[in-house]
């Protein structure tokens, strides 16, 4: 029980530490951190570090990806210094693809289990009713045979000797 409380608490504290560590300093531009280090530049979330020319620039928020004129994708760093933008895009697309594939597989498995599971209540009811009808029909057939045999016996048309009516007595 304590672990259920402790783990979310630790995660919240860790995330708050990350947010506080990456908050933008009011009134400072990212270009101030050029020619320093990637870690110092990326402390501000709105900054983009270009590894090829060692400069810190404001992230172009109007475009999703930084344009080539600003910085090449393999040398662009954002968020963390050890992952370039190109690898980040590839990794994120792979993760997204894996998640979509997992969801698709789960949906297929659920649908297959639903089909394999067997008949539902209405189908079982219909099957039961059909079986009861067959049983009643068999009972009626037996009753009709008994009645027909009684009539045959009454009029001397027994099945014991089918050729008796052809014999001349």
Short mmCIF file of C-alpha atoms in Angstrom, two decimals:
data_model
loop_
_atom_site.label_atom_id
_atom_site.label_comp_id
_atom_site.label_asym_id
_atom_site.label_seq_id
_atom_site.Cartn_x
_atom_site.Cartn_y
_atom_site.Cartn_z
CA UNK A 1 0.00 0.00 0.00
CA UNK A 2 2.86 2.36 0.85
CA UNK A 3 4.40 1.74 -2.57
CA UNK A 4 1.22 2.91 -4.29
CA UNK A 5 1.52 6.24 -2.53
CA UNK A 6 5.29 6.55 -2.73
CA UNK A 7 5.75 5.98 -6.48
CA UNK A 8 3.33 8.73 -7.66
CA UNK A 9 4.77 11.11 -5.06
CA UNK A 10 8.32 10.51 -6.31
CA UNK A 11 7.21 10.98 -9.92
CA UNK A 12 5.45 14.26 -9.12
CA UNK A 13 8.49 15.59 -7.26
CA UNK A 14 10.79 14.51 -10.11
CA UNK A 15 8.59 16.17 -12.75
CA UNK A 16 8.36 19.36 -10.71
CA UNK A 17 12.15 19.38 -10.50
CA UNK A 18 12.38 19.05 -14.26
CA UNK A 19 9.86 21.84 -14.84
CA UNK A 20 11.57 24.19 -12.40
CA UNK A 21 14.95 23.36 -13.93
CA UNK A 22 13.72 24.14 -17.44
CA UNK A 23 11.71 27.27 -16.87
CA UNK A 24 12.58 30.22 -19.01
CA UNK A 25 14.31 33.12 -17.40
CA UNK A 26 12.14 36.17 -18.03
CA UNK A 27 13.60 38.65 -20.49
CA UNK A 28 16.58 36.54 -21.60
CA UNK A 29 17.13 35.48 -25.16
CA UNK A 30 18.54 32.11 -26.10
CA UNK A 31 21.31 33.74 -28.13
CA UNK A 32 22.92 34.83 -24.84
CA UNK A 33 23.85 31.18 -24.24
CA UNK A 34 25.64 30.74 -27.59
CA UNK A 35 29.24 29.48 -27.45
CA UNK A 36 28.63 28.02 -23.97
CA UNK A 37 27.45 24.43 -23.66
CA UNK A 38 24.45 22.43 -24.71
CA UNK A 39 23.37 21.79 -21.10
CA UNK A 40 23.31 25.48 -20.25
CA UNK A 41 21.37 26.32 -23.43
CA UNK A 42 18.76 23.61 -22.96
CA UNK A 43 17.95 24.62 -19.38
CA UNK A 44 15.54 26.99 -21.09
CA UNK A 45 12.78 24.98 -22.78
CA UNK A 46 12.30 27.50 -25.56
CA UNK A 47 15.91 27.16 -26.74
CA UNK A 48 17.38 24.99 -29.49
CA UNK A 49 21.07 24.05 -29.51
CA UNK A 50 22.81 23.73 -32.86
CA UNK A 51 25.77 21.41 -32.34
CA UNK A 52 27.50 22.17 -35.66
CA UNK A 53 28.07 25.87 -35.04
CA UNK A 54 27.79 25.81 -31.20
CA UNK A 55 25.03 28.36 -30.96
CA UNK A 56 21.86 28.57 -28.90
CA UNK A 57 18.82 29.90 -30.75
CA UNK A 58 15.15 30.45 -30.00
CA UNK A 59 13.09 27.43 -31.04
CA UNK A 60 11.00 28.25 -34.13
CA UNK A 61 7.56 27.61 -32.67
CA UNK A 62 5.74 28.48 -35.91
CA UNK A 63 7.25 25.42 -37.61
CA UNK A 64 7.21 21.95 -36.14
CA UNK A 65 10.74 21.14 -37.25
CA UNK A 66 13.55 23.68 -37.35
CA UNK A 67 14.31 24.72 -40.95
CA UNK A 68 17.64 23.75 -42.53
CA UNK A 69 18.65 27.39 -42.80
CA UNK A 70 18.50 27.60 -39.01
CA UNK A 71 20.17 24.28 -38.15
CA UNK A 72 20.52 20.82 -39.74
CA UNK A 73 18.38 18.10 -38.10
CA UNK A 74 21.30 15.80 -37.18
CA UNK A 75 23.02 18.62 -35.28
CA UNK A 76 19.90 20.15 -33.68
CA UNK A 77 19.32 19.39 -30.00
CA UNK A 78 16.18 20.16 -28.01
CA UNK A 79 15.23 18.99 -24.52
CA UNK A 80 18.32 16.84 -23.96
CA UNK A 81 21.80 17.09 -25.38
CA UNK A 82 22.41 13.43 -26.08
CA UNK A 83 19.62 13.04 -28.69
CA UNK A 84 19.66 14.86 -32.00
CA UNK A 85 16.42 15.96 -33.64
CA UNK A 86 16.62 13.40 -36.44
CA UNK A 87 17.01 10.49 -34.00
CA UNK A 88 14.23 11.96 -31.87
CA UNK A 89 11.86 12.01 -34.86
CA UNK A 90 12.78 8.43 -35.81
CA UNK A 91 12.40 7.19 -32.23
CA UNK A 92 9.06 8.93 -31.75
CA UNK A 93 7.71 7.56 -35.02
CA UNK A 94 8.84 4.04 -34.07
CA UNK A 95 7.19 4.34 -30.66
CA UNK A 96 3.99 5.67 -32.24
CA UNK A 97 4.02 2.85 -34.80
CA UNK A 98 4.54 0.25 -32.09
CA UNK A 99 1.68 1.71 -30.05
CA UNK A 100 -0.65 1.71 -33.05
CA UNK A 101 0.35 -1.86 -33.86
CA UNK A 102 -0.29 -2.91 -30.25
CA UNK A 103 -3.74 -1.29 -30.28
CA UNK A 104 -4.55 -2.95 -33.59
CA UNK A 105 -3.46 -6.37 -32.30
CA UNK A 106 -5.50 -5.89 -29.11
CA UNK A 107 -8.58 -4.98 -31.14
CA UNK A 108 -8.14 -8.01 -33.39
CA UNK A 109 -7.66 -10.33 -30.42
CA UNK A 110 -10.74 -8.96 -28.67
CA UNK A 111 -12.86 -9.39 -31.79
CA UNK A 112 -11.57 -12.93 -32.32
CA UNK A 113 -12.27 -13.88 -28.69
CA UNK A 114 -15.77 -12.50 -29.03
CA UNK A 115 -16.40 -14.70 -32.09
CA UNK A 116 -14.78 -17.80 -30.58
CA UNK A 117 -16.53 -17.33 -27.27
CA UNK A 118 -19.60 -19.06 -28.63
CA UNK A 119 -23.29 -18.31 -28.89
CA UNK A 120 -24.82 -15.61 -26.78
CA UNK A 121 -28.03 -15.91 -24.76
CA UNK A 122 -30.42 -15.35 -27.66
CA UNK A 123 -28.69 -17.95 -29.80
CA UNK A 124 -28.77 -20.43 -26.91
CA UNK A 125 -32.48 -19.76 -26.46
CA UNK A 126 -33.15 -20.40 -30.16
CA UNK A 127 -31.12 -23.64 -30.05
CA UNK A 128 -33.04 -24.80 -26.95
CA UNK A 129 -36.39 -24.03 -28.61
CA UNK A 130 -35.38 -25.96 -31.74
CA UNK A 131 -34.39 -28.98 -29.62
CA UNK A 132 -37.72 -28.86 -27.76
CA UNK A 133 -39.60 -28.69 -31.09
CA UNK A 134 -37.72 -31.75 -32.36
CA UNK A 135 -38.52 -33.67 -29.19
CA UNK A 136 -42.24 -32.77 -29.44
CA UNK A 137 -42.25 -33.72 -33.12
CA UNK A 138 -40.73 -37.13 -32.33
CA UNK A 139 -43.32 -37.69 -29.60
CA UNK A 140 -46.13 -36.86 -32.05
CA UNK A 141 -44.65 -39.26 -34.63
CA UNK A 142 -44.64 -42.06 -32.04
CA UNK A 143 -48.24 -41.27 -31.05
CA UNK A 144 -49.33 -41.32 -34.70
CA UNK A 145 -47.63 -44.69 -35.27
CA UNK A 146 -49.35 -46.14 -32.22
CA UNK A 147 -52.74 -44.80 -33.39
CA UNK A 148 -52.22 -46.14 -36.91
CA UNK A 149 -51.21 -49.55 -35.55
CA UNK A 150 -54.36 -49.63 -33.40
CA UNK A 151 -56.51 -48.85 -36.45
CA UNK A 152 -54.72 -51.55 -38.50
CA UNK A 153 -55.26 -54.09 -35.73
CA UNK A 154 -58.93 -53.12 -35.46
CA UNK A 155 -59.55 -53.80 -39.14
CA UNK A 156 -57.20 -56.76 -39.43
CA UNK A 157 -54.53 -55.04 -41.47
CA UNK A 158 -51.57 -56.04 -39.34
CA UNK A 159 -48.04 -55.67 -40.55
CA UNK A 160 -47.09 -59.17 -39.48
CA UNK A 161 -47.89 -60.73 -42.84
CA UNK A 162 -48.13 -58.17 -45.59
CA UNK A 163 -49.11 -60.85 -48.19
CA UNK A 164 -52.15 -62.14 -46.29
CA UNK A 165 -54.64 -60.09 -48.29
CA UNK A 166 -53.47 -61.81 -51.51
CA UNK A 167 -54.13 -65.29 -50.19
CA UNK A 168 -57.41 -66.88 -51.19
CA UNK A 169 -59.29 -68.33 -48.22
#
